[in-house]
Amino acid sequence: MTRPFNLYGAHWSLYTAKTRSFLRCKGIFYQEIESSKEIYDAIVKPHVGREVVPTMMTPENEFLQDSTEINDILEARFAEPAFVPSTPRQRLISHLLDTYGNEWLRIPALYYRWSFPAENEDFLMNEFGRTYVPQVHPFLQRSYGHAQSLPFRRRLAPLGITDKIAPAIEQWTEEFLKQFDDHLAVHPFLLGEKPCMADFAFIGPLYAHIYRDPHSARMMQRVSPRVVNWVERMHLPVAANAAFLPDDAIPETLFPILRQVFAEFIPVIKDASPKMAQWVKDNPGKHLPRHFGSHTYTIGGVSEQRALWSHMQWMMQRPLAYYLSQNDATRRDLDRFLQPLGGGRAFDFPGDFWLERSNYELLPNSSRKAVDVASAVNGHGPGAIRG
Ligand SMILES: N[C@@H](CCC(=O)N[C@@H](CS)C(=O)NCC(=O)O)C(=O)O
């Protein structure tokens, strides 16, 4: 009998949501096992080295970690329905919004989760505690829940979430949800009749935090009922013959979101990238920290300081490598499309350092340049991105 994929994860977890939704939409046979202390100790830590979800064990007993890498590997193994578009504009936008959902939508997710304790605290402490120690008394579970959630609460400062910027985050989030809701009035997913990889990046923060946590759940229902509906649709199998929009079209209803990507998100990555390259030069042989230093970011017109996040650079390498791997004519067409949205120069990175994942860590490969990697990109999936 066929064995299932084992997904070790939790419903409170942003990145588990990304992989769970992918598995369900693809119709892959899997079982989800909650990431209790027992599971971390017996399975996750011995294989991955730390308590992190999602972790996946394949039917062949391979261990995978990092939701993006897991989804890429599954996409390569299960061809239908395909979630990576094959035409240039759609493919680039899918990679780009994948990066955006993964990295930028964490800001509203973490802000809303941890800024409304009167409504969220009980729910969250129970969730974290029950998942971690399901067998103990609920009263004790709460104190475990507190300890388990502490590292996440501590991420607010490095993500630049402060009292000063809170009103701007709220305004920005409602606007984003309305824009996405308007889009969903016309199209069931970002690029047509079926999800692309970016839909899975969006579902992480939009399901695990905004849809489920009590305070933001009410906001989502009030501001964007179609997003509620999309969250639920993102957990159902997708028909094998569902298609992306014809003629490599990017729907105009996505333009407001894309304008925000180029106005707010791309400048942060472009500022961080050379600073990370410098850090790598100054610290030869060292692991790049998950986050370090600080630089300015702007959301909803307000600026604040945040840390430089190395995973963001790794994610951005994916659209970057795809863009650079295209011939001149295709790149010119992509530029023509991106220009009016403010993305005309989005991909002109210095490109003099490259991050690779090895043994569940991000490692700089300073002998490799973006353009070398791009020349090796000819398909999708982590192998292709790594070159
Ligand atoms: N980039 C990773 C991030 C995984 C991640 O941060 N998972 C959280 C839960 S959503 C966690 O388990 N964090 C603990 C840790 O990273 O130490 C992925 O996409 O899988």
Short mmCIF file of C-alpha atoms and ligand atoms in Angstrom, two decimals, residues 12-16 18 40 50-54 65-68 102 152 155 290 311 357, ligand 1:
data_model
loop_
_atom_site.label_atom_id
_atom_site.label_comp_id
_atom_site.label_asym_id
_atom_site.label_seq_id
_atom_site.Cartn_x
_atom_site.Cartn_y
_atom_site.Cartn_z
CA TRP A 12 -0.67 28.17 14.34
CA SER A 13 2.29 27.98 11.94
CA LEU A 14 2.52 30.30 8.96
CA TYR A 15 4.86 28.15 6.90
CA THR A 16 3.04 24.89 7.67
CA LYS A 18 1.85 27.04 2.92
CA TYR A 40 10.25 17.43 17.90
CA ARG A 50 16.22 22.16 15.63
CA GLU A 51 12.54 22.56 16.46
CA VAL A 52 11.11 23.87 13.19
CA VAL A 53 7.97 23.32 11.15
CA PRO A 54 6.99 22.44 8.55
CA GLN A 65 12.54 21.41 5.63
CA ASP A 66 11.65 24.83 4.40
CA SER A 67 8.19 25.25 2.99
CA THR A 68 9.50 26.74 -0.25
CA ASN A 102 6.62 34.68 2.25
CA PHE A 152 7.84 34.47 17.77
CA ARG A 155 10.50 38.73 16.18
CA ARG A 290 18.93 34.67 10.34
CA HIS A 311 15.94 34.33 4.01
CA ARG A 357 20.66 26.04 1.19
N1 LIG B 1 11.83 29.38 6.01
C1 LIG B 1 11.23 28.36 6.81
C2 LIG B 1 10.66 29.03 8.05
C3 LIG B 1 10.09 28.03 9.02
C4 LIG B 1 9.65 28.71 10.29
O1 LIG B 1 10.08 29.83 10.62
N2 LIG B 1 8.79 28.00 10.99
C5 LIG B 1 8.35 28.46 12.27
C6 LIG B 1 6.89 28.16 12.48
S1 LIG B 1 5.92 29.00 11.24
C7 LIG B 1 9.17 27.72 13.30
O2 LIG B 1 9.00 26.53 13.50
N3 LIG B 1 10.15 28.42 13.83
C8 LIG B 1 11.09 27.89 14.76
C9 LIG B 1 12.49 28.17 14.30
O3 LIG B 1 12.67 28.54 13.14
O4 LIG B 1 13.39 28.02 15.10
C10 LIG B 1 10.13 27.65 6.02
O5 LIG B 1 9.63 28.23 5.06
O6 LIG B 1 9.83 26.49 6.34
#
